[in-house]
Amino acid sequence: MCSHLLVSLFLGFRVGIQKGNLMMLSGSFYIAKDRDSRPQGDDGHFICEEKQTIGLADGVGGWSSQGVDAGLYARELMNNSLLAILTQPDRQVDPMKVLNEAFRKTEAEGSSTACIITLNEGTMLHAVNMGDSGFMLIRQGAAIYKSPIQQHSFNFPYQLGNSAKSNKPWQAQVIKLAVEPGDVIIAGTDGLFDNLSESQILETAATGIERGLHPEEVAWPVAQQAYHISMDREAITPFMQASMMAGKEHIGGKQDDITVIVSRILNT
């Protein structure tokens, strides 16, 4: 079963992904920035149980100034990613091939970041990441990996799109990590990582992880905390700190769409 999760004001979802001797149990939560006027927001994401794969994309908001719905490209890219995933062999989903095919078939105006993650060969996490969406891998309460940001300059991430200036899939990072039972993956768009530091994400998720809550119940408080910080004009945030390093003057949280997908790696 693949579930396409693209339209929501506050949206939670849970699903189990099983493969080999490990199981990736995933759940998500999404908060649209302008949830009253534009409940779809600019983000898109999915969880595909059948192919053990999750993905998310963040439409680049700058297109709004040109009269383009910034979420259209992200949602179509994720829909095409799902279709591409279903053509991949079991246990051998190749995220780069998926991203390439989805990119070729996406015709909407606009552009977006993208992150696709799959559990391959039982114990290997295989991901492809473009731009400033991404994920953390948590083991025994510590973040042992955080995907790097790809950006041309401050607040100008690498992005897929149909314009001549957009990036191409081959420029995305390919990431392969060995995972163990008990590991937790927290993936998100920049609405998460611009507002919460790694330590804040860990702190917010810790209770749910320790109690063994379903990933959706872990994703919910993480997304909610990112949302609350995004509305705080006095908060010290990763985005504020990055802006200062770039010679800018952004103060407080960054209001944005927030997608969080949490996955637990479990023995079957």
PDB file of C-alpha atoms in Angstrom:
ATOM      1  CA  MET A   1       0.000   0.000   0.000  1.00  0.00           C
ATOM      2  CA  CYS A   2       1.204   3.492  -0.837  1.00  0.00           C
ATOM      3  CA  SER A   3      -0.374   6.506   0.766  1.00  0.00           C
ATOM      4  CA  HIS A   4      -0.156   9.923  -0.825  1.00  0.00           C
ATOM      5  CA  LEU A   5      -0.338  12.595   1.851  1.00  0.00           C
ATOM      6  CA  LEU A   6      -0.548  16.012   0.289  1.00  0.00           C
ATOM      7  CA  VAL A   7      -3.592  17.943   1.514  1.00  0.00           C
ATOM      8  CA  SER A   8      -3.998  18.904   5.155  1.00  0.00           C
ATOM      9  CA  LEU A   9      -4.391  21.571   7.767  1.00  0.00           C
ATOM     10  CA  PHE A  10      -3.037  19.302  10.502  1.00  0.00           C
ATOM     11  CA  LEU A  11      -2.424  15.832   9.105  1.00  0.00           C
ATOM     12  CA  GLY A  12      -1.192  12.702  10.814  1.00  0.00           C
ATOM     13  CA  PHE A  13      -0.644   9.279   9.314  1.00  0.00           C
ATOM     14  CA  ARG A  14       0.827   5.954  10.358  1.00  0.00           C
ATOM     15  CA  VAL A  15       1.973   2.899   8.451  1.00  0.00           C
ATOM     16  CA  GLY A  16       4.309  -0.061   8.891  1.00  0.00           C
ATOM     17  CA  ILE A  17       6.994  -0.803   6.325  1.00  0.00           C
ATOM     18  CA  GLN A  18       8.411  -4.305   6.444  1.00  0.00           C
ATOM     19  CA  LYS A  19      11.475  -5.688   4.733  1.00  0.00           C
ATOM     20  CA  GLY A  20      13.778  -8.639   5.366  1.00  0.00           C
ATOM     21  CA  ASN A  21      14.477  -8.939   9.065  1.00  0.00           C
ATOM     22  CA  LEU A  22      13.876  -5.240   9.749  1.00  0.00           C
ATOM     23  CA  MET A  23      10.751  -3.120   9.713  1.00  0.00           C
ATOM     24  CA  MET A  24      10.537   0.623   9.128  1.00  0.00           C
ATOM     25  CA  LEU A  25       7.458   1.826  10.966  1.00  0.00           C
ATOM     26  CA  SER A  26       6.572   5.347   9.835  1.00  0.00           C
ATOM     27  CA  GLY A  27       4.157   8.125  10.660  1.00  0.00           C
ATOM     28  CA  SER A  28       3.875  11.760   9.654  1.00  0.00           C
ATOM     29  CA  PHE A  29       2.432  15.115  10.598  1.00  0.00           C
ATOM     30  CA  TYR A  30       1.991  18.198   8.416  1.00  0.00           C
ATOM     31  CA  ILE A  31       1.120  21.786   9.327  1.00  0.00           C
ATOM     32  CA  ALA A  32       0.435  24.212   6.482  1.00  0.00           C
ATOM     33  CA  LYS A  33       1.728  27.742   7.006  1.00  0.00           C
ATOM     34  CA  ASP A  34      -1.403  29.508   5.745  1.00  0.00           C
ATOM     35  CA  ARG A  35      -3.777  26.810   6.910  1.00  0.00           C
ATOM     36  CA  ASP A  36      -6.914  28.969   6.603  1.00  0.00           C
ATOM     37  CA  SER A  37      -6.421  30.438   3.130  1.00  0.00           C
ATOM     38  CA  ARG A  38      -4.175  27.747   1.595  1.00  0.00           C
ATOM     39  CA  PRO A  39      -4.648  24.482   3.541  1.00  0.00           C
ATOM     40  CA  GLN A  40      -2.601  22.493   1.016  1.00  0.00           C
ATOM     41  CA  GLY A  41       0.455  24.639   1.639  1.00  0.00           C
ATOM     42  CA  ASP A  42       3.638  24.241  -0.387  1.00  0.00           C
ATOM     43  CA  ASP A  43       4.843  20.862   0.931  1.00  0.00           C
ATOM     44  CA  GLY A  44       4.083  17.355  -0.318  1.00  0.00           C
ATOM     45  CA  HIS A  45       4.960  13.992   1.200  1.00  0.00           C
ATOM     46  CA  PHE A  46       4.168  10.281   1.066  1.00  0.00           C
ATOM     47  CA  ILE A  47       4.700   6.971   2.827  1.00  0.00           C
ATOM     48  CA  CYS A  48       4.722   3.872   0.607  1.00  0.00           C
ATOM     49  CA  GLU A  49       4.321   0.678   2.602  1.00  0.00           C
ATOM     50  CA  GLU A  50       4.588  -1.681  -0.347  1.00  0.00           C
ATOM     51  CA  LYS A  51       8.018  -0.402  -1.398  1.00  0.00           C
ATOM     52  CA  GLN A  52       9.334   0.612   2.037  1.00  0.00           C
ATOM     53  CA  THR A  53       9.868   4.205   0.958  1.00  0.00           C
ATOM     54  CA  ILE A  54       9.078   7.688   2.250  1.00  0.00           C
ATOM     55  CA  GLY A  55       9.499  11.050   0.581  1.00  0.00           C
ATOM     56  CA  LEU A  56       8.880  14.758   0.975  1.00  0.00           C
ATOM     57  CA  ALA A  57       9.228  17.938  -1.052  1.00  0.00           C
ATOM     58  CA  ASP A  58       8.980  21.649  -0.332  1.00  0.00           C
ATOM     59  CA  GLY A  59       7.754  23.979  -3.064  1.00  0.00           C
ATOM     60  CA  VAL A  60       9.908  27.112  -3.313  1.00  0.00           C
ATOM     61  CA  GLY A  61       7.782  30.006  -2.090  1.00  0.00           C
ATOM     62  CA  GLY A  62       9.379  32.596  -4.355  1.00  0.00           C
ATOM     63  CA  TRP A  63       7.146  31.435  -7.187  1.00  0.00           C
ATOM     64  CA  SER A  64       4.142  32.978  -5.428  1.00  0.00           C
ATOM     65  CA  SER A  65       5.331  36.446  -6.456  1.00  0.00           C
ATOM     66  CA  GLN A  66       4.879  35.310 -10.075  1.00  0.00           C
ATOM     67  CA  GLY A  67       1.333  34.111  -9.480  1.00  0.00           C
ATOM     68  CA  VAL A  68       2.327  30.434  -9.320  1.00  0.00           C
ATOM     69  CA  ASP A  69       1.053  28.115  -6.574  1.00  0.00           C
ATOM     70  CA  ALA A  70       4.393  27.112  -5.074  1.00  0.00           C
ATOM     71  CA  GLY A  71       2.994  23.783  -3.888  1.00  0.00           C
ATOM     72  CA  LEU A  72       1.921  22.504  -7.301  1.00  0.00           C
ATOM     73  CA  TYR A  73       5.385  21.382  -8.366  1.00  0.00           C
ATOM     74  CA  ALA A  74       6.119  19.699  -5.035  1.00  0.00           C
ATOM     75  CA  ARG A  75       2.841  17.761  -5.025  1.00  0.00           C
ATOM     76  CA  GLU A  76       3.195  16.627  -8.645  1.00  0.00           C
ATOM     77  CA  LEU A  77       6.814  15.606  -8.045  1.00  0.00           C
ATOM     78  CA  MET A  78       5.793  13.450  -5.072  1.00  0.00           C
ATOM     79  CA  ASN A  79       2.898  11.920  -7.011  1.00  0.00           C
ATOM     80  CA  ASN A  80       5.250  11.029  -9.858  1.00  0.00           C
ATOM     81  CA  SER A  81       7.751   9.662  -7.349  1.00  0.00           C
ATOM     82  CA  LEU A  82       5.111   7.289  -6.036  1.00  0.00           C
ATOM     83  CA  LEU A  83       4.306   6.100  -9.544  1.00  0.00           C
ATOM     84  CA  ALA A  84       8.010   5.568 -10.237  1.00  0.00           C
ATOM     85  CA  ILE A  85       8.497   3.659  -6.984  1.00  0.00           C
ATOM     86  CA  LEU A  86       5.831   1.153  -7.962  1.00  0.00           C
ATOM     87  CA  THR A  87       7.876   0.159 -11.025  1.00  0.00           C
ATOM     88  CA  GLN A  88      10.970  -0.612  -8.915  1.00  0.00           C
ATOM     89  CA  PRO A  89      11.810  -4.184  -7.847  1.00  0.00           C
ATOM     90  CA  ASP A  90      11.051  -5.161  -4.274  1.00  0.00           C
ATOM     91  CA  ARG A  91      14.006  -4.669  -1.925  1.00  0.00           C
ATOM     92  CA  GLN A  92      15.855  -2.724  -4.625  1.00  0.00           C
ATOM     93  CA  VAL A  93      14.234   0.702  -4.847  1.00  0.00           C
ATOM     94  CA  ASP A  94      16.776   3.156  -6.265  1.00  0.00           C
ATOM     95  CA  PRO A  95      15.885   6.669  -5.015  1.00  0.00           C
ATOM     96  CA  MET A  96      17.960   8.376  -7.712  1.00  0.00           C
ATOM     97  CA  LYS A  97      16.160   6.499 -10.491  1.00  0.00           C
ATOM     98  CA  VAL A  98      12.863   7.376  -8.823  1.00  0.00           C
ATOM     99  CA  LEU A  99      13.804  11.052  -8.619  1.00  0.00           C
ATOM    100  CA  ASN A 100      14.997  11.112 -12.231  1.00  0.00           C
ATOM    101  CA  GLU A 101      11.778   9.598 -13.534  1.00  0.00           C
ATOM    102  CA  ALA A 102       9.588  11.823 -11.362  1.00  0.00           C
ATOM    103  CA  PHE A 103      11.537  14.896 -12.499  1.00  0.00           C
ATOM    104  CA  ARG A 104      11.104  14.003 -16.186  1.00  0.00           C
ATOM    105  CA  LYS A 105       7.351  13.605 -15.787  1.00  0.00           C
ATOM    106  CA  THR A 106       6.639  16.664 -13.645  1.00  0.00           C
ATOM    107  CA  GLU A 107       5.281  19.456 -15.807  1.00  0.00           C
ATOM    108  CA  ALA A 108       3.954  21.980 -13.289  1.00  0.00           C
ATOM    109  CA  GLU A 109       5.432  25.446 -13.033  1.00  0.00           C
ATOM    110  CA  GLY A 110       7.596  26.066 -10.027  1.00  0.00           C
ATOM    111  CA  SER A 111      10.357  24.180  -8.265  1.00  0.00           C
ATOM    112  CA  SER A 112      10.968  22.272  -5.047  1.00  0.00           C
ATOM    113  CA  THR A 113      13.442  20.514  -2.835  1.00  0.00           C
ATOM    114  CA  ALA A 114      13.136  16.732  -2.519  1.00  0.00           C
ATOM    115  CA  CYS A 115      14.132  13.923  -0.181  1.00  0.00           C
ATOM    116  CA  ILE A 116      13.386  10.241  -0.829  1.00  0.00           C
ATOM    117  CA  ILE A 117      14.408   7.528   1.660  1.00  0.00           C
ATOM    118  CA  THR A 118      14.059   3.752   1.366  1.00  0.00           C
ATOM    119  CA  LEU A 119      15.016   0.717   3.455  1.00  0.00           C
ATOM    120  CA  ASN A 120      16.996  -1.482   1.077  1.00  0.00           C
ATOM    121  CA  GLU A 121      18.526  -4.935   1.482  1.00  0.00           C
ATOM    122  CA  GLY A 122      17.127  -5.294   4.964  1.00  0.00           C
ATOM    123  CA  THR A 123      19.664  -3.168   6.843  1.00  0.00           C
ATOM    124  CA  MET A 124      20.662  -0.331   4.482  1.00  0.00           C
ATOM    125  CA  LEU A 125      19.007   3.057   4.375  1.00  0.00           C
ATOM    126  CA  HIS A 126      19.343   4.537   0.890  1.00  0.00           C
ATOM    127  CA  ALA A 127      18.406   8.194   0.341  1.00  0.00           C
ATOM    128  CA  VAL A 128      18.627  10.946  -2.229  1.00  0.00           C
ATOM    129  CA  ASN A 129      18.359  14.557  -1.080  1.00  0.00           C
ATOM    130  CA  MET A 130      18.116  17.819  -2.990  1.00  0.00           C
ATOM    131  CA  GLY A 131      18.180  21.200  -1.240  1.00  0.00           C
ATOM    132  CA  ASP A 132      17.378  22.038   2.369  1.00  0.00           C
ATOM    133  CA  SER A 133      14.872  19.349   3.231  1.00  0.00           C
ATOM    134  CA  GLY A 134      16.532  16.332   4.818  1.00  0.00           C
ATOM    135  CA  PHE A 135      16.688  13.904   7.707  1.00  0.00           C
ATOM    136  CA  MET A 136      18.424  12.909  10.943  1.00  0.00           C
ATOM    137  CA  LEU A 137      19.377   9.409  12.051  1.00  0.00           C
ATOM    138  CA  ILE A 138      19.079   8.903  15.819  1.00  0.00           C
ATOM    139  CA  ARG A 139      20.686   6.000  17.670  1.00  0.00           C
ATOM    140  CA  GLN A 140      20.460   5.471  21.419  1.00  0.00           C
ATOM    141  CA  GLY A 141      19.255   9.014  21.969  1.00  0.00           C
ATOM    142  CA  ALA A 142      21.982  10.733  19.940  1.00  0.00           C
ATOM    143  CA  ALA A 143      21.928  12.157  16.415  1.00  0.00           C
ATOM    144  CA  ILE A 144      24.625  10.213  14.562  1.00  0.00           C
ATOM    145  CA  TYR A 145      23.876  11.698  11.125  1.00  0.00           C
ATOM    146  CA  LYS A 146      22.243  14.805   9.656  1.00  0.00           C
ATOM    147  CA  SER A 147      21.985  15.233   5.886  1.00  0.00           C
ATOM    148  CA  PRO A 148      23.858  18.337   4.685  1.00  0.00           C
ATOM    149  CA  ILE A 149      22.062  21.320   3.188  1.00  0.00           C
ATOM    150  CA  GLN A 150      22.592  22.069  -0.485  1.00  0.00           C
ATOM    151  CA  GLN A 151      22.233  25.762  -1.265  1.00  0.00           C
ATOM    152  CA  HIS A 152      23.590  28.253  -3.777  1.00  0.00           C
ATOM    153  CA  SER A 153      23.541  30.987  -1.122  1.00  0.00           C
ATOM    154  CA  PHE A 154      21.645  31.803   2.051  1.00  0.00           C
ATOM    155  CA  ASN A 155      17.969  30.796   1.753  1.00  0.00           C
ATOM    156  CA  PHE A 156      18.487  29.798  -1.902  1.00  0.00           C
ATOM    157  CA  PRO A 157      18.450  25.986  -1.851  1.00  0.00           C
ATOM    158  CA  TYR A 158      19.161  23.630  -4.699  1.00  0.00           C
ATOM    159  CA  GLN A 159      15.801  22.889  -6.303  1.00  0.00           C
ATOM    160  CA  LEU A 160      14.303  20.781  -9.039  1.00  0.00           C
ATOM    161  CA  GLY A 161      12.156  22.519 -11.630  1.00  0.00           C
ATOM    162  CA  ASN A 162      11.492  23.136 -15.291  1.00  0.00           C
ATOM    163  CA  SER A 163      13.199  26.518 -15.564  1.00  0.00           C
ATOM    164  CA  ALA A 164      16.666  26.820 -17.059  1.00  0.00           C
ATOM    165  CA  LYS A 165      18.124  27.903 -13.722  1.00  0.00           C
ATOM    166  CA  SER A 166      16.807  24.930 -11.767  1.00  0.00           C
ATOM    167  CA  ASN A 167      19.009  22.059 -10.660  1.00  0.00           C
ATOM    168  CA  LYS A 168      18.922  18.531 -12.069  1.00  0.00           C
ATOM    169  CA  PRO A 169      18.520  15.248 -10.174  1.00  0.00           C
ATOM    170  CA  TRP A 170      22.147  14.225 -10.752  1.00  0.00           C
ATOM    171  CA  GLN A 171      23.174  17.125  -8.506  1.00  0.00           C
ATOM    172  CA  ALA A 172      21.342  15.651  -5.501  1.00  0.00           C
ATOM    173  CA  GLN A 173      23.232  13.949  -2.696  1.00  0.00           C
ATOM    174  CA  VAL A 174      23.121  10.141  -2.598  1.00  0.00           C
ATOM    175  CA  ILE A 175      23.298   8.810   0.956  1.00  0.00           C
ATOM    176  CA  LYS A 176      23.687   5.214   2.171  1.00  0.00           C
ATOM    177  CA  LEU A 177      23.666   4.345   5.871  1.00  0.00           C
ATOM    178  CA  ALA A 178      23.585   1.077   7.786  1.00  0.00           C
ATOM    179  CA  VAL A 179      20.723   1.019  10.282  1.00  0.00           C
ATOM    180  CA  GLU A 180      20.050  -1.063  13.389  1.00  0.00           C
ATOM    181  CA  PRO A 181      16.932  -2.023  15.341  1.00  0.00           C
ATOM    182  CA  GLY A 182      16.033   0.872  17.606  1.00  0.00           C
ATOM    183  CA  ASP A 183      17.259   3.569  15.208  1.00  0.00           C
ATOM    184  CA  VAL A 184      14.889   6.470  14.535  1.00  0.00           C
ATOM    185  CA  ILE A 185      14.746   8.616  11.402  1.00  0.00           C
ATOM    186  CA  ILE A 186      13.286  12.116  11.559  1.00  0.00           C
ATOM    187  CA  ALA A 187      12.808  13.623   8.102  1.00  0.00           C
ATOM    188  CA  GLY A 188      11.457  17.083   7.438  1.00  0.00           C
ATOM    189  CA  THR A 189      11.200  20.094   5.205  1.00  0.00           C
ATOM    190  CA  ASP A 190      13.028  23.292   6.121  1.00  0.00           C
ATOM    191  CA  GLY A 191      10.041  24.420   8.188  1.00  0.00           C
ATOM    192  CA  LEU A 192      11.325  21.905  10.731  1.00  0.00           C
ATOM    193  CA  PHE A 193      15.089  22.387  10.483  1.00  0.00           C
ATOM    194  CA  ASP A 194      14.992  26.198  10.175  1.00  0.00           C
ATOM    195  CA  ASN A 195      13.108  26.481  13.458  1.00  0.00           C
ATOM    196  CA  LEU A 196      14.485  23.672  15.615  1.00  0.00           C
ATOM    197  CA  SER A 197      18.109  22.725  16.172  1.00  0.00           C
ATOM    198  CA  GLU A 198      19.184  19.090  16.284  1.00  0.00           C
ATOM    199  CA  SER A 199      19.252  19.200  20.082  1.00  0.00           C
ATOM    200  CA  GLN A 200      15.760  20.707  20.241  1.00  0.00           C
ATOM    201  CA  ILE A 201      14.399  18.030  17.886  1.00  0.00           C
ATOM    202  CA  LEU A 202      16.027  15.327  20.000  1.00  0.00           C
ATOM    203  CA  GLU A 203      14.639  16.823  23.201  1.00  0.00           C
ATOM    204  CA  THR A 204      11.127  17.128  21.779  1.00  0.00           C
ATOM    205  CA  ALA A 205      11.108  13.597  20.349  1.00  0.00           C
ATOM    206  CA  ALA A 206      12.868  11.910  23.284  1.00  0.00           C
ATOM    207  CA  THR A 207       9.839  11.117  25.453  1.00  0.00           C
ATOM    208  CA  GLY A 208       7.873   9.560  22.617  1.00  0.00           C
ATOM    209  CA  ILE A 209      10.860   7.544  21.449  1.00  0.00           C
ATOM    210  CA  GLU A 210      11.641   6.293  24.955  1.00  0.00           C
ATOM    211  CA  ARG A 211       8.003   5.336  25.568  1.00  0.00           C
ATOM    212  CA  GLY A 212       7.839   3.451  22.290  1.00  0.00           C
ATOM    213  CA  LEU A 213       5.018   5.580  20.906  1.00  0.00           C
ATOM    214  CA  HIS A 214       3.946   5.161  17.302  1.00  0.00           C
ATOM    215  CA  PRO A 215       5.996   7.405  14.975  1.00  0.00           C
ATOM    216  CA  GLU A 216       2.947   9.561  14.200  1.00  0.00           C
ATOM    217  CA  GLU A 217       2.722  10.354  17.902  1.00  0.00           C
ATOM    218  CA  VAL A 218       6.386  11.358  17.840  1.00  0.00           C
ATOM    219  CA  ALA A 219       6.023  13.434  14.655  1.00  0.00           C
ATOM    220  CA  TRP A 220       3.087  15.397  16.083  1.00  0.00           C
ATOM    221  CA  PRO A 221       4.869  17.120  19.010  1.00  0.00           C
ATOM    222  CA  VAL A 222       7.960  17.759  16.882  1.00  0.00           C
ATOM    223  CA  ALA A 223       5.869  19.501  14.208  1.00  0.00           C
ATOM    224  CA  GLN A 224       3.892  21.388  16.846  1.00  0.00           C
ATOM    225  CA  GLN A 225       7.056  22.625  18.562  1.00  0.00           C
ATOM    226  CA  ALA A 226       8.501  23.776  15.231  1.00  0.00           C
ATOM    227  CA  TYR A 227       5.230  25.602  14.533  1.00  0.00           C
ATOM    228  CA  HIS A 228       5.222  27.348  17.919  1.00  0.00           C
ATOM    229  CA  ILE A 229       8.840  28.465  17.473  1.00  0.00           C
ATOM    230  CA  SER A 230       8.083  29.647  13.922  1.00  0.00           C
ATOM    231  CA  MET A 231       5.521  32.073  15.383  1.00  0.00           C
ATOM    232  CA  ASP A 232       7.854  33.370  18.105  1.00  0.00           C
ATOM    233  CA  ARG A 233       9.417  36.666  17.050  1.00  0.00           C
ATOM    234  CA  GLU A 234      12.035  36.468  19.792  1.00  0.00           C
ATOM    235  CA  ALA A 235      13.129  32.843  19.369  1.00  0.00           C
ATOM    236  CA  ILE A 236      16.745  32.009  18.614  1.00  0.00           C
ATOM    237  CA  THR A 237      16.551  29.649  15.670  1.00  0.00           C
ATOM    238  CA  PRO A 238      18.909  27.943  13.212  1.00  0.00           C
ATOM    239  CA  PHE A 239      17.488  30.183  10.468  1.00  0.00           C
ATOM    240  CA  MET A 240      18.190  33.323  12.503  1.00  0.00           C
ATOM    241  CA  GLN A 241      21.755  32.185  13.199  1.00  0.00           C
ATOM    242  CA  ALA A 242      22.333  31.323   9.532  1.00  0.00           C
ATOM    243  CA  SER A 243      20.973  34.720   8.481  1.00  0.00           C
ATOM    244  CA  MET A 244      23.411  36.496  10.793  1.00  0.00           C
ATOM    245  CA  MET A 245      26.314  34.515   9.343  1.00  0.00           C
ATOM    246  CA  ALA A 246      25.149  35.598   5.876  1.00  0.00           C
ATOM    247  CA  GLY A 247      24.987  39.266   6.920  1.00  0.00           C
ATOM    248  CA  LYS A 248      21.181  39.320   7.038  1.00  0.00           C
ATOM    249  CA  GLU A 249      18.916  40.454   9.864  1.00  0.00           C
ATOM    250  CA  HIS A 250      16.157  37.879  10.299  1.00  0.00           C
ATOM    251  CA  ILE A 251      14.970  37.779  13.907  1.00  0.00           C
ATOM    252  CA  GLY A 252      12.948  35.018  15.557  1.00  0.00           C
ATOM    253  CA  GLY A 253      11.186  32.032  14.041  1.00  0.00           C
ATOM    254  CA  LYS A 254      10.579  31.461  10.348  1.00  0.00           C
ATOM    255  CA  GLN A 255       6.935  30.964   9.414  1.00  0.00           C
ATOM    256  CA  ASP A 256       6.738  28.107   6.917  1.00  0.00           C
ATOM    257  CA  ASP A 257       4.988  24.858   6.052  1.00  0.00           C
ATOM    258  CA  ILE A 258       6.195  22.078   8.328  1.00  0.00           C
ATOM    259  CA  THR A 259       6.371  18.405   7.342  1.00  0.00           C
ATOM    260  CA  VAL A 260       7.732  15.801   9.749  1.00  0.00           C
ATOM    261  CA  ILE A 261       8.053  12.070   9.004  1.00  0.00           C
ATOM    262  CA  VAL A 262       9.305   9.801  11.781  1.00  0.00           C
ATOM    263  CA  SER A 263      10.385   6.209  11.125  1.00  0.00           C
ATOM    264  CA  ARG A 264      11.419   3.558  13.652  1.00  0.00           C
ATOM    265  CA  ILE A 265      13.719   0.715  12.607  1.00  0.00           C
ATOM    266  CA  LEU A 266      12.466  -2.457  14.291  1.00  0.00           C
ATOM    267  CA  ASN A 267      13.034  -6.183  14.177  1.00  0.00           C
ATOM    268  CA  THR A 268      10.160  -8.008  12.515  1.00  0.00           C
TER     269      THR A 268
END
